[in-house]
Coordinates of C-alpha atoms and ligand atoms in Angstrom, one line a residue:
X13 CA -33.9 29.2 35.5
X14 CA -36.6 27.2 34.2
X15 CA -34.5 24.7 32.6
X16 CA -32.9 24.5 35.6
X17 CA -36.1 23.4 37.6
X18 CA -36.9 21.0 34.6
X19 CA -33.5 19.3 34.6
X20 CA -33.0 18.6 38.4
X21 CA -36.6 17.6 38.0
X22 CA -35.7 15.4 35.6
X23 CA -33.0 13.9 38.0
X24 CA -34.3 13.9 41.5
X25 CA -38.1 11.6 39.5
X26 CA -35.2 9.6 37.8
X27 CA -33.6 8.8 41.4
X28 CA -36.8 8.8 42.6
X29 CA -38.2 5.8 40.5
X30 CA -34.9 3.6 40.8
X31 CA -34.9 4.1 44.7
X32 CA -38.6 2.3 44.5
X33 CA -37.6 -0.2 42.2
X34 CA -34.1 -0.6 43.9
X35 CA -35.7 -0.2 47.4
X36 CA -31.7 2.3 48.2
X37 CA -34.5 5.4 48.1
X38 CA -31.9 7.5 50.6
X39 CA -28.9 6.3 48.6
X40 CA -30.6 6.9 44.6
X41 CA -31.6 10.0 46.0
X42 CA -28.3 11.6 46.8
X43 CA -26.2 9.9 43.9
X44 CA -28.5 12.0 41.7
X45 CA -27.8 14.9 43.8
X46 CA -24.4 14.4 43.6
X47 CA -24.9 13.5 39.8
X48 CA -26.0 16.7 39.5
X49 CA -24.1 18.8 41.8
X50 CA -21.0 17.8 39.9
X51 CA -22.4 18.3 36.4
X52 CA -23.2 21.8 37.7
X53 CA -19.5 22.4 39.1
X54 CA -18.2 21.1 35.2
X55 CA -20.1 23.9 34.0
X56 CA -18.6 26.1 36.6
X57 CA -15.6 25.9 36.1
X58 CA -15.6 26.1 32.2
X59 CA -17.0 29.3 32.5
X60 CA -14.4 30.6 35.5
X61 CA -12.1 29.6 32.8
X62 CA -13.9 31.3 29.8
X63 CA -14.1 34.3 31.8
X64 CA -10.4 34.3 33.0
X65 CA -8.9 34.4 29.4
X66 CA -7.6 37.2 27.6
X67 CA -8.3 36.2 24.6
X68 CA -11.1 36.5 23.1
X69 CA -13.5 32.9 22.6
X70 CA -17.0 32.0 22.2
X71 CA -18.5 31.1 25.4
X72 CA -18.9 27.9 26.7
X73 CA -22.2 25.5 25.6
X74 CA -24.3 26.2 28.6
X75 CA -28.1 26.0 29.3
X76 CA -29.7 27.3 32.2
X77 CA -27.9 29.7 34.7
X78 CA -24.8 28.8 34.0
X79 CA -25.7 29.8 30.3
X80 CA -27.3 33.3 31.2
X81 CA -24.3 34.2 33.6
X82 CA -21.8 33.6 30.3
X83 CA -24.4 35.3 27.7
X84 CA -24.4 38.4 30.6
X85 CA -20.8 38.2 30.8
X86 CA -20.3 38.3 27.2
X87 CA -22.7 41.7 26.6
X88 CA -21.0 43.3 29.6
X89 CA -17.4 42.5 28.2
X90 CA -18.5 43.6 24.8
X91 CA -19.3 46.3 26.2
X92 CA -16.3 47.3 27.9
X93 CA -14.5 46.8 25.3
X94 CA -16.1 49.1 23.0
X95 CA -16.0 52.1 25.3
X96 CA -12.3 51.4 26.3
X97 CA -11.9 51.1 21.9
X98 CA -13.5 54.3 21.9
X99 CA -11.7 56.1 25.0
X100 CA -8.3 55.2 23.5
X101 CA -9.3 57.2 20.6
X102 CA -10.2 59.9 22.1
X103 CA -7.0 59.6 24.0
X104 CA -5.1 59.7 21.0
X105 CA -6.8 62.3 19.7
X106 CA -6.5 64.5 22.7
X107 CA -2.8 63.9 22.6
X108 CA -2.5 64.7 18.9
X109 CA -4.5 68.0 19.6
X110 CA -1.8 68.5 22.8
X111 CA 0.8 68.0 20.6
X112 CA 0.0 70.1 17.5
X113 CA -0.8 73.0 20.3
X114 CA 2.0 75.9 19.8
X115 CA 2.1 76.3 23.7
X116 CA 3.7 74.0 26.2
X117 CA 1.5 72.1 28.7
X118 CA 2.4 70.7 32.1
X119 CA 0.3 68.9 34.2
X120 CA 1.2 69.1 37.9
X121 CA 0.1 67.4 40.8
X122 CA -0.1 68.0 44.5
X123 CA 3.1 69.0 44.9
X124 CA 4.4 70.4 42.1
X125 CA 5.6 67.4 40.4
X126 CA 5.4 66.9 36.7
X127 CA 2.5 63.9 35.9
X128 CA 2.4 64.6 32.3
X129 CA 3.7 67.3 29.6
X130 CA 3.5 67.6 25.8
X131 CA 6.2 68.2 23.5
X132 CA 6.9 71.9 23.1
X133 CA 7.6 71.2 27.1
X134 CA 11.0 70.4 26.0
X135 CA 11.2 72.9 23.7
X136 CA 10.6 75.3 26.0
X137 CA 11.6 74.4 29.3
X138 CA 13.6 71.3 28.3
X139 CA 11.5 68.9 30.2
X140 CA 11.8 65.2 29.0
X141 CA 8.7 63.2 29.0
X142 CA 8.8 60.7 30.6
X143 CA 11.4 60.9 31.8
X144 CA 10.8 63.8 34.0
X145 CA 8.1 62.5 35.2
X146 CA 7.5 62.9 38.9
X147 CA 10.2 65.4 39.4
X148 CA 9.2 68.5 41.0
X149 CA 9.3 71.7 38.9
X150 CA 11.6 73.6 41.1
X151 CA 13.7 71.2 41.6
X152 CA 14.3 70.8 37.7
X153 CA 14.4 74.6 37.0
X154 CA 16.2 76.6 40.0
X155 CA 15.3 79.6 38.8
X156 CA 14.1 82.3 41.8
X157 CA 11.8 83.7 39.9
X158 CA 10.0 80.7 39.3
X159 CA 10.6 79.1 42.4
X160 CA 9.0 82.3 44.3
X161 CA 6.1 82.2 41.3
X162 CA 5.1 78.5 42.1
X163 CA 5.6 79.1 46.1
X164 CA 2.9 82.1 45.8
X165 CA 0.4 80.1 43.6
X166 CA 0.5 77.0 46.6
X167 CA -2.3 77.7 48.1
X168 CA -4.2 80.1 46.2
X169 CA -8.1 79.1 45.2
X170 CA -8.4 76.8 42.5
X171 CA -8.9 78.8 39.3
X172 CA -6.8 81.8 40.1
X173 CA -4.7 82.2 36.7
X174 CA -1.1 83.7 37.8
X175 CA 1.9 84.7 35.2
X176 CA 5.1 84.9 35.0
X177 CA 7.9 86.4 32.0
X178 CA 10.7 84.4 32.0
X179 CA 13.8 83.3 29.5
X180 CA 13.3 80.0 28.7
X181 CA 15.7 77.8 30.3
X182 CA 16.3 75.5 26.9
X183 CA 17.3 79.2 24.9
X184 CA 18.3 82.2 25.8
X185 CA 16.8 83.7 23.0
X186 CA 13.4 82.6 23.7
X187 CA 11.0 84.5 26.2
X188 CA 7.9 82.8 27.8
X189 CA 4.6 83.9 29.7
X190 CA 4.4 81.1 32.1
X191 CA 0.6 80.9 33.0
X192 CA -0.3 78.6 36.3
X193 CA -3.7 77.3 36.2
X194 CA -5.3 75.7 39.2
X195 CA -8.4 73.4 38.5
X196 CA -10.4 70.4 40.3
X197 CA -9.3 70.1 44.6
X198 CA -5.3 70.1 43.7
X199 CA -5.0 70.1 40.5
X200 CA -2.2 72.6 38.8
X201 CA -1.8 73.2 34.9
X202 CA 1.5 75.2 33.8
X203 CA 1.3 76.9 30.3
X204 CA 3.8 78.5 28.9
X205 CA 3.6 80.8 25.8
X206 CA 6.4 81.8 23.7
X207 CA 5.9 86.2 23.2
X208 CA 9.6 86.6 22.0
X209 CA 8.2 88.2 19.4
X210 CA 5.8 90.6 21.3
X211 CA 8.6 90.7 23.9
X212 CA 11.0 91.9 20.8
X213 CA 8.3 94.7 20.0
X214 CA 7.8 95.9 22.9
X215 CA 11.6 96.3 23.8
X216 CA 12.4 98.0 20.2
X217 CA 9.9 100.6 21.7
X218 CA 11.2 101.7 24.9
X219 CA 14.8 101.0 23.0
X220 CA 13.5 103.8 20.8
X221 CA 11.7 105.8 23.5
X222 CA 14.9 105.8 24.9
X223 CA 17.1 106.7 22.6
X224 CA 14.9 109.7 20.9
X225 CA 14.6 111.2 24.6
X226 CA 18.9 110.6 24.5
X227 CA 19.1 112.3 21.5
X228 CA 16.7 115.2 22.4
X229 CA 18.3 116.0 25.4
X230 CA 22.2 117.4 24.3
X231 CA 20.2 120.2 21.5
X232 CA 17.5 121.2 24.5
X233 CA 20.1 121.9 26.6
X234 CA 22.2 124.0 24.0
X235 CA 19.0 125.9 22.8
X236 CA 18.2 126.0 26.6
X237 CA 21.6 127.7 27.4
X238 CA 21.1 129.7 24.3
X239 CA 17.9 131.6 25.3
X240 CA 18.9 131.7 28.8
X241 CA 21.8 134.2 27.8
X242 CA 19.7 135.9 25.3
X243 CA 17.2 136.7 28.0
X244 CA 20.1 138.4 29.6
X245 CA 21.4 140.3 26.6
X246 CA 17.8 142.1 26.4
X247 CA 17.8 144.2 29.5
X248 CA 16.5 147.8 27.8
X249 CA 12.8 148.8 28.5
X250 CA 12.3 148.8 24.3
X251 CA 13.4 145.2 24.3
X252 CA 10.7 144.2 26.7
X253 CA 8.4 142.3 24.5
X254 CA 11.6 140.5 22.9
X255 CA 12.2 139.6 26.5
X256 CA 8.8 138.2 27.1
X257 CA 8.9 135.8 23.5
X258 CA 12.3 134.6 24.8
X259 CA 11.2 133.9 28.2
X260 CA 8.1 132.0 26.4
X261 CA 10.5 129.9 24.3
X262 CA 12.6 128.8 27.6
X263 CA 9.4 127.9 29.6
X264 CA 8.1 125.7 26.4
X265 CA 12.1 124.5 26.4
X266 CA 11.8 124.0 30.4
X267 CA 8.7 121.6 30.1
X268 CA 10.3 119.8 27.3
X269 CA 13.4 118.9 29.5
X270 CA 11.0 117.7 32.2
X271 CA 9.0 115.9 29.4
X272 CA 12.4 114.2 28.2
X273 CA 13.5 113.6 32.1
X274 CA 9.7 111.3 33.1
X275 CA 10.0 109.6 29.4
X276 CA 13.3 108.7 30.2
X277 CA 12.4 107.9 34.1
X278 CA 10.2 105.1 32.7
X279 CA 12.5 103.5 29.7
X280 CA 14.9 102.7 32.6
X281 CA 11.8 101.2 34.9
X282 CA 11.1 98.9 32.0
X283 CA 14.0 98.0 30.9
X284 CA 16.3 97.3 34.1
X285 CA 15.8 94.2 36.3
X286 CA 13.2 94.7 38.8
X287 CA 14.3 96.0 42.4
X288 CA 18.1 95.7 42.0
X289 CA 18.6 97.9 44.8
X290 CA 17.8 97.5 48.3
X291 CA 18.7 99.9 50.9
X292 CA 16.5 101.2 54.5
X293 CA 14.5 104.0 53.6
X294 CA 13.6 106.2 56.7
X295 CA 10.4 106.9 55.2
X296 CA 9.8 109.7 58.3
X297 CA 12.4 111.5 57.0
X298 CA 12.0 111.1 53.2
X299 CA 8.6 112.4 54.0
X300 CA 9.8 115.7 55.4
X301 CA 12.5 116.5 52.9
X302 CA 9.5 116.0 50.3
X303 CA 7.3 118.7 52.3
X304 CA 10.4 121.3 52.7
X305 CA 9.9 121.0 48.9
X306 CA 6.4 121.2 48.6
X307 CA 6.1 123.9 51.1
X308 CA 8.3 126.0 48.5
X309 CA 6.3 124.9 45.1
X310 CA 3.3 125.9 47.4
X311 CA 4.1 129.4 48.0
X312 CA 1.8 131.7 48.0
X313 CA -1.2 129.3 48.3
X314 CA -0.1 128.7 51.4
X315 CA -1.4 124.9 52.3
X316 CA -1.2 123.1 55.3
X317 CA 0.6 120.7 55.7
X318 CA -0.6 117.7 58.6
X319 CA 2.4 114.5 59.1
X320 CA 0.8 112.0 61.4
X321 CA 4.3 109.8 60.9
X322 CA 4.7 106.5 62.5
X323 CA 8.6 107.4 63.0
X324 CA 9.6 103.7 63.8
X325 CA 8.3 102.4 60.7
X326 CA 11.0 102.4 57.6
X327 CA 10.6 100.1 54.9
X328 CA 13.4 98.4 52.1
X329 CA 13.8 99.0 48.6
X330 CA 15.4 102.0 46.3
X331 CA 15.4 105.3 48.3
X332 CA 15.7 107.1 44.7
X333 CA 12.7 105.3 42.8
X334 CA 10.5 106.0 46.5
X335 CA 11.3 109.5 46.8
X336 CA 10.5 110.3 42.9
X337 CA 7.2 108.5 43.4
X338 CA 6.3 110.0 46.7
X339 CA 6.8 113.6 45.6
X340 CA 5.4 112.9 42.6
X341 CA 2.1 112.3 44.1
X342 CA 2.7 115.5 47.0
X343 CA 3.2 117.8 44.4
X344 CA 0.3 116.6 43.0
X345 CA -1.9 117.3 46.0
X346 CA -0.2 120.6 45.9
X347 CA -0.8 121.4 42.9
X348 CA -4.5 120.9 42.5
X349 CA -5.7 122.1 46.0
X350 CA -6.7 125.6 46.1
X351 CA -5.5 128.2 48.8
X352 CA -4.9 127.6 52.1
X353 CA -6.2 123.9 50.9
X354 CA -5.3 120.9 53.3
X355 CA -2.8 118.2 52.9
X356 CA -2.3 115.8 54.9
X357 CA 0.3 112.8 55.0
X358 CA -0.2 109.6 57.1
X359 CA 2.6 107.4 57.8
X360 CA 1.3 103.9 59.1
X361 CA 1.6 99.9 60.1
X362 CA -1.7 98.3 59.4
X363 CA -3.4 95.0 58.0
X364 CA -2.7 96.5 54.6
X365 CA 1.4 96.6 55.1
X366 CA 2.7 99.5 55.7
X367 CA 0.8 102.5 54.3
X368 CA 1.3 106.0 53.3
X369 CA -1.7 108.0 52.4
X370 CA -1.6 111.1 51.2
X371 CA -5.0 113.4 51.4
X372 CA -6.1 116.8 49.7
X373 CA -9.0 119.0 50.3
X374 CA -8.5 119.7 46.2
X375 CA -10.8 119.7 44.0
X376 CA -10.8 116.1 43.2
X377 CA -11.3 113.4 40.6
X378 CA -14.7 111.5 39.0
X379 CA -15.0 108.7 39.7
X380 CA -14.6 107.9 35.4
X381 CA -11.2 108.8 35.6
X382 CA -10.3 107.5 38.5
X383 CA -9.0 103.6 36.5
X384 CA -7.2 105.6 33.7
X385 CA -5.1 107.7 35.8
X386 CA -1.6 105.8 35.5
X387 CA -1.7 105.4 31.6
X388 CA 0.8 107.3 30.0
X389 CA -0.5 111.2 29.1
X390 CA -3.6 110.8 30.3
X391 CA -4.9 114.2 32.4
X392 CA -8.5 115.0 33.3
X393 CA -7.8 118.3 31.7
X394 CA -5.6 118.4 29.4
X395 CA -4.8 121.9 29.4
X396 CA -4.2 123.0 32.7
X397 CA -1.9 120.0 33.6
X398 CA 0.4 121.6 30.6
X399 CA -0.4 125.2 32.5
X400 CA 1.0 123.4 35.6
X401 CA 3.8 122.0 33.9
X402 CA 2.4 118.7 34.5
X403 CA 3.6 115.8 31.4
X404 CA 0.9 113.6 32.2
X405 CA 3.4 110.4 33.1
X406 CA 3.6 111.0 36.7
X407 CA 1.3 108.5 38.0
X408 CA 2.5 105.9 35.2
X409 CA 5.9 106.4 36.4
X410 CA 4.4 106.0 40.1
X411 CA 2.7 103.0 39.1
X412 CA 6.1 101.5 37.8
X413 CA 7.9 102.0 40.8
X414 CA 5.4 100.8 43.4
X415 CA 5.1 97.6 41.1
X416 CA 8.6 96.8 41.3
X417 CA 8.3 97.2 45.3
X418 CA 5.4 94.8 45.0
X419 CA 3.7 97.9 46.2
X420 CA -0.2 99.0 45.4
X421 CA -1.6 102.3 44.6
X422 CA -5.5 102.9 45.3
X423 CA -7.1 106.2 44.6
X424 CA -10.2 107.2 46.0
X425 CA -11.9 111.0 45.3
X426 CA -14.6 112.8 45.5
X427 CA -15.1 115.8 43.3
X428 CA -14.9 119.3 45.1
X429 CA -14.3 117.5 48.4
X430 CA -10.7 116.3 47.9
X431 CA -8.3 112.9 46.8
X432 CA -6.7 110.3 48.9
X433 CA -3.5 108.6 47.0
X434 CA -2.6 105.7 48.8
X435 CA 0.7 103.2 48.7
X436 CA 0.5 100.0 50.5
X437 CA 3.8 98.4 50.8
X438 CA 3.9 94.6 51.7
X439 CA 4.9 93.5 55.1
X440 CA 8.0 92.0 53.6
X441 CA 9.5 95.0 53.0
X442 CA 9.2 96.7 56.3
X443 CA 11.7 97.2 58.3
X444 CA 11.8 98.6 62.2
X445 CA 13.9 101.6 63.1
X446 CA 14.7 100.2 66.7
X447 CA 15.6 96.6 65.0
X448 CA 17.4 98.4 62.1
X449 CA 19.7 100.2 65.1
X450 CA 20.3 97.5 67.2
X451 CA 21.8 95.5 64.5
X452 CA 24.1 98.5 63.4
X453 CA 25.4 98.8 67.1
X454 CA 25.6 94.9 67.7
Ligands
ADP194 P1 0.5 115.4 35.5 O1 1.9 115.6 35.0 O2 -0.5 116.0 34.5 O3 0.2 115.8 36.9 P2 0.1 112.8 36.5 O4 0.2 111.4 35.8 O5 0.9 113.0 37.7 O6 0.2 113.8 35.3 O7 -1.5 112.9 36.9 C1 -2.5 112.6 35.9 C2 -3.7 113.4 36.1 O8 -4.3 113.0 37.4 C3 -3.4 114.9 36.3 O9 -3.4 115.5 35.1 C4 -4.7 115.3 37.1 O10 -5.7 115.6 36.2 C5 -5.0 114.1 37.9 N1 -4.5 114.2 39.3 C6 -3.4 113.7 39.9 N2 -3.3 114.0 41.2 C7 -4.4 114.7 41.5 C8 -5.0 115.3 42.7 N3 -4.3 115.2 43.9 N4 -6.1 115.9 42.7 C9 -6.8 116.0 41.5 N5 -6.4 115.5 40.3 C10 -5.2 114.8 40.3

């Protein structure tokens, strides 16, 4: 800057001093303006020029402000060009660790598109990248599954984690957990995990489950059959006691059948396709063919039995796997309410979905036991569900079935007061009686 002063200093005394000698003072004066001017401009423009290549050069001789705009120029650019050295290693190596992960990664944009994806992606879901780049998920996989998977996580708060187990598209051999991972306003990250192994495992169990309850079943029912006409063959008063150990054996026999029956109930519920059949279920009337039942297994305890039944109100899905988990959780109720006890059943259309609860004045749950209750064999006391004839996998099996109706179960109890089971079903599966009846006449 100072320069600057001292040079057109320099200029304007020069101009000065020949306009006195020359007597052209106006004319000296601004030729050594436009001396100057244009000298300036030179400068200028060899730095515009500087500054506009790519490659990279020293900067042009300048003094002055020319000269601290280029030197400026220079730190800023050598600047820049460090941090974009160093952000394209740290690219690299964040695309080295993306690629060396054993999962594949998708990154998704605002509508489901594909923006970016690592390797294993086309290992796993044969995505090629980039080619695939900007195609939409669903469009690339048509897969329901998926497509209803993606269509539920729209919307949903950023950094709700859903999953999904699929086959992978690429091999049939292969099974995936796909995980969908919202982040940032719109931002969607699809992992997807290979558990055929774990899926493997887990199969060869229930396989086996399956197959041991198979092979149980055939010698229970002989030895079942057996003691059932031994009973009969001991009719004498001397024989009584003989009658009584048989009788044990076929009660023991009895709960082993049932046990073999629920562990069987819940191989199939694991192994077969979720919800293949869907049929009206007249819920009303499901729920009064369960109480002729549990009026019966009552007996002598004599319960009451309230239905407050919204009779228009029927919902879709398998009328077997309902009625087995309905019952299930009435004879429940009837079996740990005392005496005259209250049970009440409640029908009902609400913000929930549709919603049956089912309420005892029994002698209820703590609250500690309440979150375990579904897990296979678990009883609050051990002994008297085997008393009851309970086998402990009731509520799992409930659990199973109300899952593959996208269904809910919520328990709430209060020791020595009494238990409310409750099953909300989604809207999507309701279905009105007067709708359901004007079709079948139309
Ligand atoms: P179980 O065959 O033993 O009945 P479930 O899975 O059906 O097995 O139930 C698990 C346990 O939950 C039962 O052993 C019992 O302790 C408890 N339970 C279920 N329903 C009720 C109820 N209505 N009132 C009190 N306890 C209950």
């Amino acid at each position: 800057m100072n320069q600057d002063i001292f040079r057109i200093s320099i200029v304007l005394s020069v101009a000065l001093l020949v306009g006195y000698l020359s007597d052209h003072m106006a004319l000296t004066l601004f030729a050594g303006y436009l001396a100057y001017a244009y000298w300036e401009s030179v400068l200028l423009s060899r730095l515009l020029k500087w500054m506009r290549r790519k490659r990279i050069a020293n900067a042009p001789e300048a003094e002055g402000l020319v000269g601290a705009i280029a030197m400026q120029y220079e730190d800023l650019r050598d600047h820049h060009r460090k941090q974009k050295r160093r952000l394209a290693s740290y690219l690299k190596r964040f695309k080295e660790a993306t690629q060396a992960l054993p999962d594949a990664i998708v990154v998704l944009g605002l509508n489901d598109e594909i923006e970016w994806a690592n390797s294993k992606s086309g290992d796993y879901l044969g995505i090629r990248y980039p080619q695939d780049r900007g195609q939409r998920l669903i469009n690339l996989f048509r897969h329901p599954a998926l497509v209803s998977f993606m269509k539920e996580a729209r919307g949903k708060n950023p950094g709700i984690e859903k999953s999904l187990e699929l086959v992978s598209p690429n091999n049939q051999d292969m099974h995936l957990e796909l995980r969908l991972i919202s982040y940032g306003d719109s931002g969607k990250l699809l992992v997807a995990r290979n558990v055929t192994t774990i899926f493997r495992i887990s199969r060869m169990r229930t396989d086996f489950i399956a197959n041991a309850s198979h092979e149980l079943r055939t010698p229970l029912t002989v030895i079942s059959g057996y003691l059932e006409s031994f009973e009969d063959d001991f009719t004498e008063e001397k024989d009584k006691q003989m009658r009584s150990k048989i009788r044990q054996m076929r009660v023991q026999a009895e709960r082993m059948r049932r046990l073999i029956e629920d562990l069987l109930k819940l191989s199939t519920l694991e192994t077969t396709e979720s919800q293949s059949v869907r049929e009206p279920v007249r819920i009303p009337d499901l729920l009064r063919s369960i109480v002729v039942e549990a009026r019966a297994i009552s007996g002598i305890l004599k319960h009451d039995f309230q239905l407050e039944l919204d009779e228009g109100l029927w919902i879709e899905g398998d009328r077997n796997q309902i009625y087995s988990a309905i019952s299930n959780v009435i004879f429940n109720a009837v079996q740990h309410t005392a005496e005259h006890g209250c049970i009440t059943l409640r029908w009902f259309n609400d913000s929930n979905g549709a919603t049956l609860e089912v309420i005892d004045t029994g002698e209820g749950i703590s609250a500690e036991h309440i979150p375990r209750l579904t897990e296979r064999f678990y009883r609050v006391d051990r002994g008297r569900s085997r008393e009851k004839g309970g086998t402990g996998l009731g509520l799992a099996i409930v659990k199973h079935i109300l899952s593959r109706h996208q269904a809910r179960l919520e328990i709430e109890s209060t020791p020595g007061v009494g238990s409310t089971f409750r099953f909300c079903f989604p809207n999507a599966l309701i279905l009105h009686k007067g709708l359901i009846e004007a079709r079948s006449l139309s």
